PDB file of C-alpha atoms and ligand atoms in Angstrom:
ATOM      1  CA  MET V   1       0.000   0.000   0.000  1.00 46.00           C
ATOM      2  CA  VAL V   2       1.236   3.465  -0.857  1.00 54.00           C
ATOM      3  CA  LYS V   3       1.847   5.631   2.141  1.00 81.00           C
ATOM      4  CA  GLY V   4       1.725   9.405   1.860  1.00 94.00           C
ATOM      5  CA  VAL V   5       4.427  11.975   2.447  1.00 97.00           C
ATOM      6  CA  LEU V   6       5.993  12.277   5.918  1.00 96.00           C
ATOM      7  CA  GLY V   7       5.599  16.064   6.111  1.00 97.00           C
ATOM      8  CA  LEU V   8       7.678  18.962   4.817  1.00 98.00           C
ATOM      9  CA  HIS V   9      11.224  18.258   3.612  1.00 98.00           C
ATOM     10  CA  HIS V  10      12.352  21.789   2.732  1.00 98.00           C
ATOM     11  CA  VAL V  11      11.049  25.120   1.491  1.00 98.00           C
ATOM     12  CA  THR V  12      12.956  27.015  -1.192  1.00 98.00           C
ATOM     13  CA  SER V  13      12.559  30.774  -1.543  1.00 98.00           C
ATOM     14  CA  ILE V  14      14.057  33.549  -3.637  1.00 98.00           C
ATOM     15  CA  SER V  15      16.077  36.371  -2.117  1.00 98.00           C
ATOM     16  CA  SER V  16      17.998  39.349  -3.446  1.00 97.00           C
ATOM     17  CA  ASP V  17      21.433  39.537  -1.869  1.00 97.00           C
ATOM     18  CA  PRO V  18      23.305  36.395  -0.726  1.00 97.00           C
ATOM     19  CA  GLN V  19      25.121  38.152   2.137  1.00 97.00           C
ATOM     20  CA  LYS V  20      21.948  39.776   3.506  1.00 98.00           C
ATOM     21  CA  THR V  21      20.253  36.378   3.337  1.00 98.00           C
ATOM     22  CA  LEU V  22      23.110  34.686   5.215  1.00 98.00           C
ATOM     23  CA  ASP V  23      23.072  37.416   7.857  1.00 97.00           C
ATOM     24  CA  PHE V  24      19.307  37.452   8.422  1.00 98.00           C
ATOM     25  CA  TYR V  25      18.838  33.710   8.800  1.00 98.00           C
ATOM     26  CA  THR V  26      21.968  32.967  10.831  1.00 97.00           C
ATOM     27  CA  LYS V  27      22.502  36.145  12.867  1.00 96.00           C
ATOM     28  CA  ILE V  28      18.872  37.123  13.544  1.00 98.00           C
ATOM     29  CA  LEU V  29      16.964  33.818  13.384  1.00 98.00           C
ATOM     30  CA  GLY V  30      19.939  31.765  14.598  1.00 97.00           C
ATOM     31  CA  LEU V  31      19.576  28.968  12.040  1.00 98.00           C
ATOM     32  CA  ARG V  32      22.623  26.998  11.014  1.00 97.00           C
ATOM     33  CA  LEU V  33      24.042  27.491   7.526  1.00 97.00           C
ATOM     34  CA  ILE V  34      24.176  23.809   6.606  1.00 97.00           C
ATOM     35  CA  LYS V  35      25.150  24.083   2.958  1.00 97.00           C
ATOM     36  CA  LEU V  36      26.630  26.689   0.659  1.00 97.00           C
ATOM     37  CA  THR V  37      26.415  25.448  -2.894  1.00 97.00           C
ATOM     38  CA  VAL V  38      25.257  26.669  -6.302  1.00 97.00           C
ATOM     39  CA  ASN V  39      21.939  26.415  -8.078  1.00 96.00           C
ATOM     40  CA  TYR V  40      22.565  23.207 -10.071  1.00 93.00           C
ATOM     41  CA  ASP V  41      20.399  24.585 -12.893  1.00 91.00           C
ATOM     42  CA  ASP V  42      22.364  27.880 -12.912  1.00 94.00           C
ATOM     43  CA  PRO V  43      25.813  27.488 -11.295  1.00 95.00           C
ATOM     44  CA  SER V  44      26.515  31.219 -11.596  1.00 95.00           C
ATOM     45  CA  THR V  45      24.205  31.745  -8.593  1.00 96.00           C
ATOM     46  CA  TYR V  46      24.298  30.405  -5.044  1.00 97.00           C
ATOM     47  CA  HIS V  47      21.954  27.983  -3.352  1.00 97.00           C
ATOM     48  CA  VAL V  48      22.143  28.355   0.423  1.00 98.00           C
ATOM     49  CA  TYR V  49      20.556  25.995   2.945  1.00 98.00           C
ATOM     50  CA  PHE V  50      19.654  26.777   6.542  1.00 98.00           C
ATOM     51  CA  GLY V  51      18.448  24.258   9.092  1.00 97.00           C
ATOM     52  CA  ASP V  52      18.828  22.735  12.523  1.00 96.00           C
ATOM     53  CA  GLU V  53      22.027  21.110  13.812  1.00 94.00           C
ATOM     54  CA  ILE V  54      22.356  18.741  10.846  1.00 94.00           C
ATOM     55  CA  GLY V  55      19.589  19.844   8.510  1.00 95.00           C
ATOM     56  CA  HIS V  56      17.019  17.207   9.397  1.00 96.00           C
ATOM     57  CA  PRO V  57      14.217  17.039   6.832  1.00 96.00           C
ATOM     58  CA  GLY V  58      11.454  19.351   8.051  1.00 97.00           C
ATOM     59  CA  THR V  59      13.875  22.031   9.258  1.00 97.00           C
ATOM     60  CA  VAL V  60      15.477  23.181   6.002  1.00 98.00           C
ATOM     61  CA  LEU V  61      14.823  26.563   4.418  1.00 98.00           C
ATOM     62  CA  THR V  62      16.840  27.173   1.268  1.00 98.00           C
ATOM     63  CA  PHE V  63      17.363  30.251  -0.881  1.00 98.00           C
ATOM     64  CA  PHE V  64      18.199  31.077  -4.433  1.00 98.00           C
ATOM     65  CA  PRO V  65      19.694  34.579  -4.154  1.00 97.00           C
ATOM     66  CA  TRP V  66      18.927  36.345  -7.438  1.00 95.00           C
ATOM     67  CA  PRO V  67      20.614  39.773  -7.191  1.00 94.00           C
ATOM     68  CA  GLY V  68      19.084  42.388  -9.468  1.00 94.00           C
ATOM     69  CA  GLN V  69      15.849  40.484 -10.103  1.00 96.00           C
ATOM     70  CA  PRO V  70      12.486  42.194  -9.516  1.00 97.00           C
ATOM     71  CA  SER V  71      10.500  41.729  -6.322  1.00 97.00           C
ATOM     72  CA  GLY V  72       7.778  39.125  -6.431  1.00 98.00           C
ATOM     73  CA  ARG V  73       4.203  39.565  -5.260  1.00 97.00           C
ATOM     74  CA  LYS V  74       2.497  37.307  -2.759  1.00 97.00           C
ATOM     75  CA  GLY V  75      -0.816  36.017  -4.045  1.00 98.00           C
ATOM     76  CA  ALA V  76      -2.957  33.062  -4.974  1.00 98.00           C
ATOM     77  CA  GLY V  77      -1.203  29.915  -6.158  1.00 98.00           C
ATOM     78  CA  GLN V  78       1.706  30.522  -3.815  1.00 98.00           C
ATOM     79  CA  ALA V  79       3.090  29.561  -0.445  1.00 98.00           C
ATOM     80  CA  THR V  80       2.805  32.957   1.236  1.00 98.00           C
ATOM     81  CA  ASN V  81       4.183  32.123   4.678  1.00 98.00           C
ATOM     82  CA  THR V  82       6.819  29.816   6.084  1.00 98.00           C
ATOM     83  CA  SER V  83       6.396  29.102   9.788  1.00 98.00           C
ATOM     84  CA  PHE V  84       8.928  27.801  12.288  1.00 98.00           C
ATOM     85  CA  SER V  85       8.232  26.234  15.682  1.00 97.00           C
ATOM     86  CA  VAL V  86       9.638  27.712  18.865  1.00 97.00           C
ATOM     87  CA  PRO V  87       8.790  26.734  22.436  1.00 97.00           C
ATOM     88  CA  GLN V  88       5.555  28.428  23.496  1.00 96.00           C
ATOM     89  CA  GLU V  89       7.252  30.269  26.372  1.00 96.00           C
ATOM     90  CA  SER V  90       9.855  31.713  23.964  1.00 97.00           C
ATOM     91  CA  ILE V  91       7.418  33.984  22.120  1.00 98.00           C
ATOM     92  CA  PRO V  92       8.181  37.073  24.315  1.00 98.00           C
ATOM     93  CA  TYR V  93      11.928  36.482  23.811  1.00 98.00           C
ATOM     94  CA  TRP V  94      11.465  36.400  20.051  1.00 98.00           C
ATOM     95  CA  GLN V  95       9.230  39.461  19.999  1.00 98.00           C
ATOM     96  CA  ASP V  96      11.972  41.406  21.838  1.00 98.00           C
ATOM     97  CA  ARG V  97      14.772  39.898  19.774  1.00 98.00           C
ATOM     98  CA  LEU V  98      13.179  40.721  16.430  1.00 98.00           C
ATOM     99  CA  LYS V  99      12.410  44.291  17.544  1.00 97.00           C
ATOM    100  CA  SER V 100      15.947  44.795  18.838  1.00 97.00           C
ATOM    101  CA  GLN V 101      17.307  43.607  15.470  1.00 97.00           C
ATOM    102  CA  GLY V 102      15.172  46.150  13.626  1.00 97.00           C
ATOM    103  CA  VAL V 103      12.607  43.641  12.334  1.00 98.00           C
ATOM    104  CA  SER V 104       9.078  45.008  12.362  1.00 97.00           C
ATOM    105  CA  VAL V 105       6.871  42.583  14.270  1.00 96.00           C
ATOM    106  CA  LYS V 106       3.310  42.858  15.500  1.00 90.00           C
ATOM    107  CA  ALA V 107       1.945  41.553  18.797  1.00 94.00           C
ATOM    108  CA  PRO V 108       1.365  37.780  18.724  1.00 97.00           C
ATOM    109  CA  THR V 109      -1.953  36.552  17.358  1.00 98.00           C
ATOM    110  CA  GLN V 110      -3.629  33.247  18.203  1.00 97.00           C
ATOM    111  CA  ARG V 111      -4.111  30.487  15.666  1.00 97.00           C
ATOM    112  CA  PHE V 112      -5.554  27.084  16.511  1.00 97.00           C
ATOM    113  CA  GLY V 113      -4.688  27.877  20.142  1.00 96.00           C
ATOM    114  CA  ASP V 114      -1.016  28.724  19.539  1.00 97.00           C
ATOM    115  CA  PRO V 115       0.598  32.191  19.628  1.00 98.00           C
ATOM    116  CA  VAL V 116       1.986  33.315  16.255  1.00 98.00           C
ATOM    117  CA  LEU V 117       4.522  36.089  15.563  1.00 98.00           C
ATOM    118  CA  SER V 118       4.399  37.322  11.966  1.00 98.00           C
ATOM    119  CA  PHE V 119       7.142  39.301  10.239  1.00 98.00           C
ATOM    120  CA  ASP V 120       8.967  39.665   6.926  1.00 98.00           C
ATOM    121  CA  ASP V 121      12.639  39.358   6.112  1.00 98.00           C
ATOM    122  CA  HIS V 122      14.515  42.176   4.309  1.00 97.00           C
ATOM    123  CA  ASP V 123      13.056  41.050   0.949  1.00 98.00           C
ATOM    124  CA  GLY V 124       9.464  40.791   2.179  1.00 98.00           C
ATOM    125  CA  GLN V 125       9.577  37.007   2.630  1.00 98.00           C
ATOM    126  CA  GLY V 126       6.571  36.090   4.831  1.00 98.00           C
ATOM    127  CA  LEU V 127       7.763  34.364   8.005  1.00 98.00           C
ATOM    128  CA  GLU V 128       6.173  33.249  11.244  1.00 98.00           C
ATOM    129  CA  LEU V 129       7.234  31.833  14.578  1.00 98.00           C
ATOM    130  CA  VAL V 130       4.604  29.608  16.146  1.00 98.00           C
ATOM    131  CA  GLY V 131       4.751  28.939  19.882  1.00 97.00           C
ATOM    132  CA  SER V 132       4.311  25.205  19.816  1.00 94.00           C
ATOM    133  CA  LYS V 133       3.738  22.671  22.578  1.00 89.00           C
ATOM    134  CA  GLU V 134       5.205  19.925  20.401  1.00 86.00           C
ATOM    135  CA  VAL V 135       8.920  20.702  20.218  1.00 89.00           C
ATOM    136  CA  GLU V 136      10.117  18.249  22.870  1.00 83.00           C
ATOM    137  CA  GLY V 137      13.185  16.332  21.763  1.00 85.00           C
ATOM    138  CA  ARG V 138      14.101  18.738  18.999  1.00 91.00           C
ATOM    139  CA  ILE V 139      17.378  20.514  19.582  1.00 90.00           C
ATOM    140  CA  GLY V 140      17.844  23.211  16.954  1.00 93.00           C
ATOM    141  CA  TRP V 141      21.174  24.944  16.356  1.00 95.00           C
ATOM    142  CA  THR V 142      22.898  25.674  19.638  1.00 92.00           C
ATOM    143  CA  HIS V 143      26.119  27.296  18.340  1.00 93.00           C
ATOM    144  CA  GLY V 144      24.409  30.393  16.974  1.00 93.00           C
ATOM    145  CA  PRO V 145      23.468  33.669  18.655  1.00 95.00           C
ATOM    146  CA  VAL V 146      20.116  32.432  20.040  1.00 96.00           C
ATOM    147  CA  PRO V 147      20.225  30.778  23.496  1.00 96.00           C
ATOM    148  CA  ARG V 148      19.586  27.041  23.386  1.00 94.00           C
ATOM    149  CA  GLU V 149      16.205  27.239  25.145  1.00 95.00           C
ATOM    150  CA  HIS V 150      14.784  29.663  22.573  1.00 97.00           C
ATOM    151  CA  ALA V 151      16.290  28.154  19.399  1.00 97.00           C
ATOM    152  CA  ILE V 152      14.058  27.517  16.393  1.00 97.00           C
ATOM    153  CA  LYS V 153      13.005  23.846  16.286  1.00 97.00           C
ATOM    154  CA  GLY V 154      12.420  23.344  12.597  1.00 97.00           C
ATOM    155  CA  PHE V 155       9.318  24.085  10.579  1.00 98.00           C
ATOM    156  CA  HIS V 156       5.851  24.329  11.984  1.00 97.00           C
ATOM    157  CA  SER V 157       4.011  24.697   8.670  1.00 98.00           C
ATOM    158  CA  VAL V 158       3.613  26.476   5.372  1.00 98.00           C
ATOM    159  CA  THR V 159       0.568  28.485   4.366  1.00 98.00           C
ATOM    160  CA  LEU V 160      -0.733  28.267   0.807  1.00 98.00           C
ATOM    161  CA  LEU V 161      -3.052  30.967  -0.539  1.00 98.00           C
ATOM    162  CA  GLU V 162      -5.584  29.508  -2.969  1.00 98.00           C
ATOM    163  CA  GLU V 163      -8.609  30.702  -4.933  1.00 98.00           C
ATOM    164  CA  VAL V 164     -10.254  27.266  -5.004  1.00 97.00           C
ATOM    165  CA  LEU V 165      -9.729  25.270  -1.816  1.00 98.00           C
ATOM    166  CA  GLU V 166     -11.043  21.974  -3.185  1.00 97.00           C
ATOM    167  CA  ARG V 167      -8.579  21.535  -6.006  1.00 96.00           C
ATOM    168  CA  THR V 168      -5.562  21.989  -3.715  1.00 98.00           C
ATOM    169  CA  GLU V 169      -7.199  19.935  -0.984  1.00 98.00           C
ATOM    170  CA  SER V 170      -7.610  17.031  -3.400  1.00 97.00           C
ATOM    171  CA  VAL V 171      -3.845  17.022  -4.080  1.00 98.00           C
ATOM    172  CA  LEU V 172      -2.961  17.237  -0.387  1.00 98.00           C
ATOM    173  CA  VAL V 173      -5.485  14.653   0.813  1.00 98.00           C
ATOM    174  CA  ASP V 174      -6.014  12.217  -2.069  1.00 97.00           C
ATOM    175  CA  THR V 175      -2.511  12.259  -3.562  1.00 97.00           C
ATOM    176  CA  LEU V 176      -0.114  13.093  -0.720  1.00 97.00           C
ATOM    177  CA  ASP V 177      -2.232  11.586   2.103  1.00 97.00           C
ATOM    178  CA  PHE V 178      -2.617  14.649   4.331  1.00 97.00           C
ATOM    179  CA  ARG V 179      -5.609  14.622   6.706  1.00 97.00           C
ATOM    180  CA  GLN V 180      -7.731  17.674   7.434  1.00 97.00           C
ATOM    181  CA  VAL V 181      -7.301  18.457  11.120  1.00 97.00           C
ATOM    182  CA  GLY V 182      -8.776  21.918  11.643  1.00 97.00           C
ATOM    183  CA  GLU V 183     -10.624  24.909  10.291  1.00 97.00           C
ATOM    184  CA  GLU V 184     -10.558  28.515  11.486  1.00 98.00           C
ATOM    185  CA  GLU V 185     -12.442  31.081   9.390  1.00 96.00           C
ATOM    186  CA  ASN V 186     -11.009  30.679   5.884  1.00 97.00           C
ATOM    187  CA  ARG V 187      -7.906  28.770   7.027  1.00 98.00           C
ATOM    188  CA  PHE V 188      -7.936  24.976   6.599  1.00 98.00           C
ATOM    189  CA  ARG V 189      -5.309  22.867   8.300  1.00 98.00           C
ATOM    190  CA  TYR V 190      -3.883  19.565   7.028  1.00 98.00           C
ATOM    191  CA  GLU V 191      -1.368  17.266   8.637  1.00 97.00           C
ATOM    192  CA  ALA V 192       0.836  14.428   7.393  1.00 97.00           C
ATOM    193  CA  GLY V 193       3.113  12.090   9.269  1.00 86.00           C
ATOM    194  CA  LYS V 194       3.556  12.435  12.984  1.00 82.00           C
ATOM    195  CA  GLY V 195       5.928  13.679  15.626  1.00 78.00           C
ATOM    196  CA  SER V 196       8.572  15.343  13.450  1.00 88.00           C
ATOM    197  CA  ALA V 197       9.132  18.969  12.464  1.00 93.00           C
ATOM    198  CA  GLY V 198       6.989  20.453   9.717  1.00 95.00           C
ATOM    199  CA  THR V 199       3.978  18.190   9.422  1.00 96.00           C
ATOM    200  CA  ILE V 200       1.393  20.900   8.756  1.00 97.00           C
ATOM    201  CA  VAL V 201       0.114  22.658   5.639  1.00 98.00           C
ATOM    202  CA  ASP V 202      -2.477  25.420   6.017  1.00 98.00           C
ATOM    203  CA  VAL V 203      -4.539  26.496   3.051  1.00 98.00           C
ATOM    204  CA  VAL V 204      -6.055  29.975   3.190  1.00 98.00           C
ATOM    205  CA  SER V 205      -9.016  30.066   0.830  1.00 98.00           C
ATOM    206  CA  ARG V 206      -9.643  33.437  -0.827  1.00 97.00           C
ATOM    207  CA  PRO V 207     -11.703  33.063  -4.022  1.00 96.00           C
ATOM    208  CA  LYS V 208     -10.983  36.522  -5.426  1.00 95.00           C
ATOM    209  CA  ALA V 209      -7.307  36.756  -4.484  1.00 96.00           C
ATOM    210  CA  GLN V 210      -4.923  38.174  -7.066  1.00 97.00           C
ATOM    211  CA  ARG V 211      -2.461  35.650  -8.474  1.00 97.00           C
ATOM    212  CA  GLY V 212       1.032  35.800  -7.031  1.00 97.00           C
ATOM    213  CA  PHE V 213       4.235  36.431  -8.954  1.00 97.00           C
ATOM    214  CA  VAL V 214       7.211  34.275  -7.989  1.00 97.00           C
ATOM    215  CA  SER V 215      10.424  36.299  -7.706  1.00 97.00           C
ATOM    216  CA  VAL V 216      12.523  37.945  -4.972  1.00 98.00           C
ATOM    217  CA  GLY V 217      10.823  37.752  -1.562  1.00 98.00           C
ATOM    218  CA  THR V 218       8.515  34.842  -2.378  1.00 98.00           C
ATOM    219  CA  VAL V 219       8.590  31.060  -2.035  1.00 98.00           C
ATOM    220  CA  HIS V 220       9.797  29.174  -5.117  1.00 98.00           C
ATOM    221  CA  HIS V 221       8.598  25.713  -4.112  1.00 98.00           C
ATOM    222  CA  VAL V 222       7.572  23.510  -1.210  1.00 98.00           C
ATOM    223  CA  ALA V 223       9.165  20.070  -0.855  1.00 98.00           C
ATOM    224  CA  PHE V 224       7.609  17.111   0.934  1.00 98.00           C
ATOM    225  CA  ARG V 225       9.354  14.064   2.385  1.00 97.00           C
ATOM    226  CA  ALA V 226       9.606  10.589   0.919  1.00 97.00           C
ATOM    227  CA  SER V 227      11.500   8.167   3.145  1.00 95.00           C
ATOM    228  CA  ASN V 228      13.466   6.602   0.258  1.00 96.00           C
ATOM    229  CA  ASP V 229      13.572   6.086  -3.522  1.00 97.00           C
ATOM    230  CA  GLU V 230      10.990   3.291  -3.446  1.00 97.00           C
ATOM    231  CA  HIS V 231       8.532   5.428  -1.487  1.00 97.00           C
ATOM    232  CA  GLN V 232       9.115   8.295  -3.912  1.00 98.00           C
ATOM    233  CA  LYS V 233       8.399   5.975  -6.853  1.00 97.00           C
ATOM    234  CA  ASP V 234       5.042   5.013  -5.310  1.00 97.00           C
ATOM    235  CA  LEU V 235       4.208   8.679  -4.701  1.00 97.00           C
ATOM    236  CA  ARG V 236       5.118   9.499  -8.299  1.00 98.00           C
ATOM    237  CA  GLN V 237       2.517   6.943  -9.451  1.00 97.00           C
ATOM    238  CA  GLU V 238      -0.101   8.604  -7.240  1.00 96.00           C
ATOM    239  CA  ILE V 239       0.769  12.019  -8.700  1.00 97.00           C
ATOM    240  CA  LEU V 240       0.416  10.687 -12.249  1.00 97.00           C
ATOM    241  CA  LYS V 241      -2.945   9.146 -11.331  1.00 95.00           C
ATOM    242  CA  ALA V 242      -4.159  12.615 -10.329  1.00 95.00           C
ATOM    243  CA  ASP V 243      -3.430  13.895 -13.861  1.00 93.00           C
ATOM    244  CA  LEU V 244      -0.578  16.072 -12.680  1.00 97.00           C
ATOM    245  CA  ASN V 245       2.545  16.572 -14.778  1.00 96.00           C
ATOM    246  CA  VAL V 246       5.467  15.295 -12.770  1.00 98.00           C
ATOM    247  CA  THR V 247       9.151  15.341 -13.695  1.00 98.00           C
ATOM    248  CA  PRO V 248      11.391  12.276 -13.745  1.00 98.00           C
ATOM    249  CA  VAL V 249      13.607  11.799 -10.683  1.00 98.00           C
ATOM    250  CA  ILE V 250      16.331  14.466 -10.569  1.00 97.00           C
ATOM    251  CA  ASN V 251      19.530  13.974  -8.546  1.00 96.00           C
ATOM    252  CA  ARG V 252      19.955  16.937  -6.173  1.00 96.00           C
ATOM    253  CA  ASN V 253      23.036  15.353  -4.579  1.00 95.00           C
ATOM    254  CA  TYR V 254      21.673  15.608  -0.990  1.00 97.00           C
ATOM    255  CA  PHE V 255      18.299  14.139  -1.982  1.00 98.00           C
ATOM    256  CA  HIS V 256      16.462  12.885  -5.056  1.00 98.00           C
ATOM    257  CA  SER V 257      13.563  14.982  -6.293  1.00 98.00           C
ATOM    258  CA  ILE V 258      10.456  14.998  -8.422  1.00 98.00           C
ATOM    259  CA  TYR V 259       8.506  18.187  -9.113  1.00 98.00           C
ATOM    260  CA  PHE V 260       4.916  18.964 -10.062  1.00 98.00           C
ATOM    261  CA  ARG V 261       2.566  21.918  -9.899  1.00 98.00           C
ATOM    262  CA  GLU V 262      -0.508  21.303  -7.738  1.00 97.00           C
ATOM    263  CA  HIS V 263      -3.883  22.222  -9.251  1.00 96.00           C
ATOM    264  CA  GLY V 264      -3.856  25.657  -7.593  1.00 97.00           C
ATOM    265  CA  GLY V 265      -0.447  26.526  -9.052  1.00 97.00           C
ATOM    266  CA  VAL V 266       2.078  26.036  -6.229  1.00 98.00           C
ATOM    267  CA  LEU V 267       5.221  24.176  -7.310  1.00 98.00           C
ATOM    268  CA  PHE V 268       5.544  21.048  -5.158  1.00 98.00           C
ATOM    269  CA  GLU V 269       8.515  18.718  -4.867  1.00 98.00           C
ATOM    270  CA  VAL V 270       8.832  15.293  -3.285  1.00 98.00           C
ATOM    271  CA  ALA V 271      12.381  14.783  -1.969  1.00 98.00           C
ATOM    272  CA  THR V 272      13.961  11.739  -0.348  1.00 98.00           C
ATOM    273  CA  ASP V 273      15.296  11.847   3.226  1.00 96.00           C
ATOM    274  CA  GLN V 274      18.485  10.160   1.991  1.00 95.00           C
ATOM    275  CA  PRO V 275      21.394  10.643   1.495  1.00 96.00           C
ATOM    276  CA  GLY V 276      21.320  13.931   3.470  1.00 96.00           C
ATOM    277  CA  PHE V 277      23.744  16.808   3.910  1.00 96.00           C
ATOM    278  CA  ALA V 278      26.691  14.956   5.461  1.00 95.00           C
ATOM    279  CA  ILE V 279      27.737  13.208   2.223  1.00 96.00           C
ATOM    280  CA  ASP V 280      30.378  15.815   1.338  1.00 96.00           C
ATOM    281  CA  GLU V 281      31.100  17.532   4.682  1.00 95.00           C
ATOM    282  CA  SER V 282      31.255  16.102   8.188  1.00 95.00           C
ATOM    283  CA  PRO V 283      28.374  17.117  10.508  1.00 95.00           C
ATOM    284  CA  GLU V 284      30.782  19.501  12.316  1.00 94.00           C
ATOM    285  CA  GLN V 285      31.889  21.163   9.084  1.00 95.00           C
ATOM    286  CA  LEU V 286      28.487  21.656   7.421  1.00 96.00           C
ATOM    287  CA  GLY V 287      28.219  24.991   5.648  1.00 96.00           C
ATOM    288  CA  THR V 288      31.828  26.038   6.123  1.00 95.00           C
ATOM    289  CA  ARG V 289      32.879  26.001   2.451  1.00 95.00           C
ATOM    290  CA  LEU V 290      31.436  26.036  -1.065  1.00 97.00           C
ATOM    291  CA  THR V 291      30.426  22.480  -1.938  1.00 97.00           C
ATOM    292  CA  LEU V 292      29.749  21.340  -5.496  1.00 97.00           C
ATOM    293  CA  PRO V 293      28.177  18.120  -6.766  1.00 95.00           C
ATOM    294  CA  PRO V 294      30.552  15.676  -8.513  1.00 94.00           C
ATOM    295  CA  TRP V 295      29.327  16.744 -11.959  1.00 95.00           C
ATOM    296  CA  LEU V 296      30.315  20.409 -11.350  1.00 96.00           C
ATOM    297  CA  GLU V 297      33.530  19.868  -9.378  1.00 96.00           C
ATOM    298  CA  HIS V 298      35.687  20.006 -12.532  1.00 96.00           C
ATOM    299  CA  SER V 299      34.440  23.589 -13.141  1.00 97.00           C
ATOM    300  CA  ARG V 300      35.107  24.750  -9.569  1.00 97.00           C
ATOM    301  CA  ALA V 301      37.667  27.441 -10.448  1.00 97.00           C
ATOM    302  CA  GLU V 302      35.386  29.059 -13.007  1.00 97.00           C
ATOM    303  CA  ILE V 303      32.291  28.766 -10.777  1.00 97.00           C
ATOM    304  CA  GLU V 304      34.094  30.366  -7.821  1.00 97.00           C
ATOM    305  CA  ARG V 305      35.307  33.223 -10.033  1.00 96.00           C
ATOM    306  CA  ASN V 306      31.739  34.027 -11.103  1.00 95.00           C
ATOM    307  CA  LEU V 307      30.115  33.990  -7.661  1.00 96.00           C
ATOM    308  CA  PRO V 308      29.961  37.119  -5.509  1.00 95.00           C
ATOM    309  CA  PRO V 309      32.189  36.712  -2.425  1.00 94.00           C
ATOM    310  CA  VAL V 310      30.359  36.141   0.871  1.00 95.00           C
ATOM    311  CA  SER V 311      31.503  35.951   4.467  1.00 94.00           C
ATOM    312  CA  LEU V 312      30.214  32.892   6.295  1.00 93.00           C
ATOM    313  CA  PRO V 313      28.746  32.865   9.808  1.00 88.00           C
ATOM    314  CA  LYS V 314      31.067  32.203  12.708  1.00 81.00           C
ATOM    315  CA  ARG V 315      30.239  29.310  14.953  1.00 75.00           C
ATOM    316  CA  ILE V 316      29.694  30.321  18.556  1.00 69.00           C
ATOM    317  CA  ILE V 317      30.977  27.878  21.137  1.00 61.00           C
ATOM    318  CA  ALA V 318      28.945  28.358  24.275  1.00 51.00           C
TER     319      ALA V 318
HETATM  320 ZN1   ZN F 401      13.680  21.853  -3.577  1.00 84.62          ZN
END
């Protein structure tokens, strides 16, 4: 029997400046830079990965920095918010921290019983911190500037904005095996898997919403977890059955991926948990140098020449 996805694997967004992106996510949010590589489809640009201590699936936010590209517009057919979990009692800490770092943040709101802090990064990327009761056992990155007890514990959820709830719901529920678990006004909550980071997708239904435009400051795609290649193959069959156009398996070095656009327009990916980020750097060394996949290594000198220089975050030993 085919089992559905295990939750979120990673979210990939578009930013403007690679250095500003590195600084915001490591120095302000305290995530670990777990991989500095290039966009395999365009090696003249970076692909940077942030996550928890080793980049467990469900904790990984990645960016394509596209300097000089226009700003995107959040709208229908897009993931408009990426939400991280923090301990519930850490919400006041984060409200103060964000303010003190010059990030505009409103007072926490309540959603499905949890406090939510909403803010944007420097490019307008929609972010949230959800005070969650279910972060036990998750460590987060403890060698960054955020004290261990307040560290981000991976994803909570993503929010999709859709004009027609039912057509996205059918992909989530019938194809990927999410279950509907809640409803609050026009927000519908779905959950997959259990007990790990990032098991929730919210769909906000707004029939007359303007379509979004994917560029700087917006989410490029949302990736879900398959446990291995065999599981991904089964999921690919389910996606085909739903009359969705899905790519063949593409080797992304740290995982294997298939991509398809759900009926509402959001680009979805299904990525394998294996082999993970420690295949070309030890867990201690993650994100400390530019890594390239084997098929680009022979062009390293040229690739390095074409990339803008960046300074990498320093590890803090507490
Ligand atoms: Zn991806």
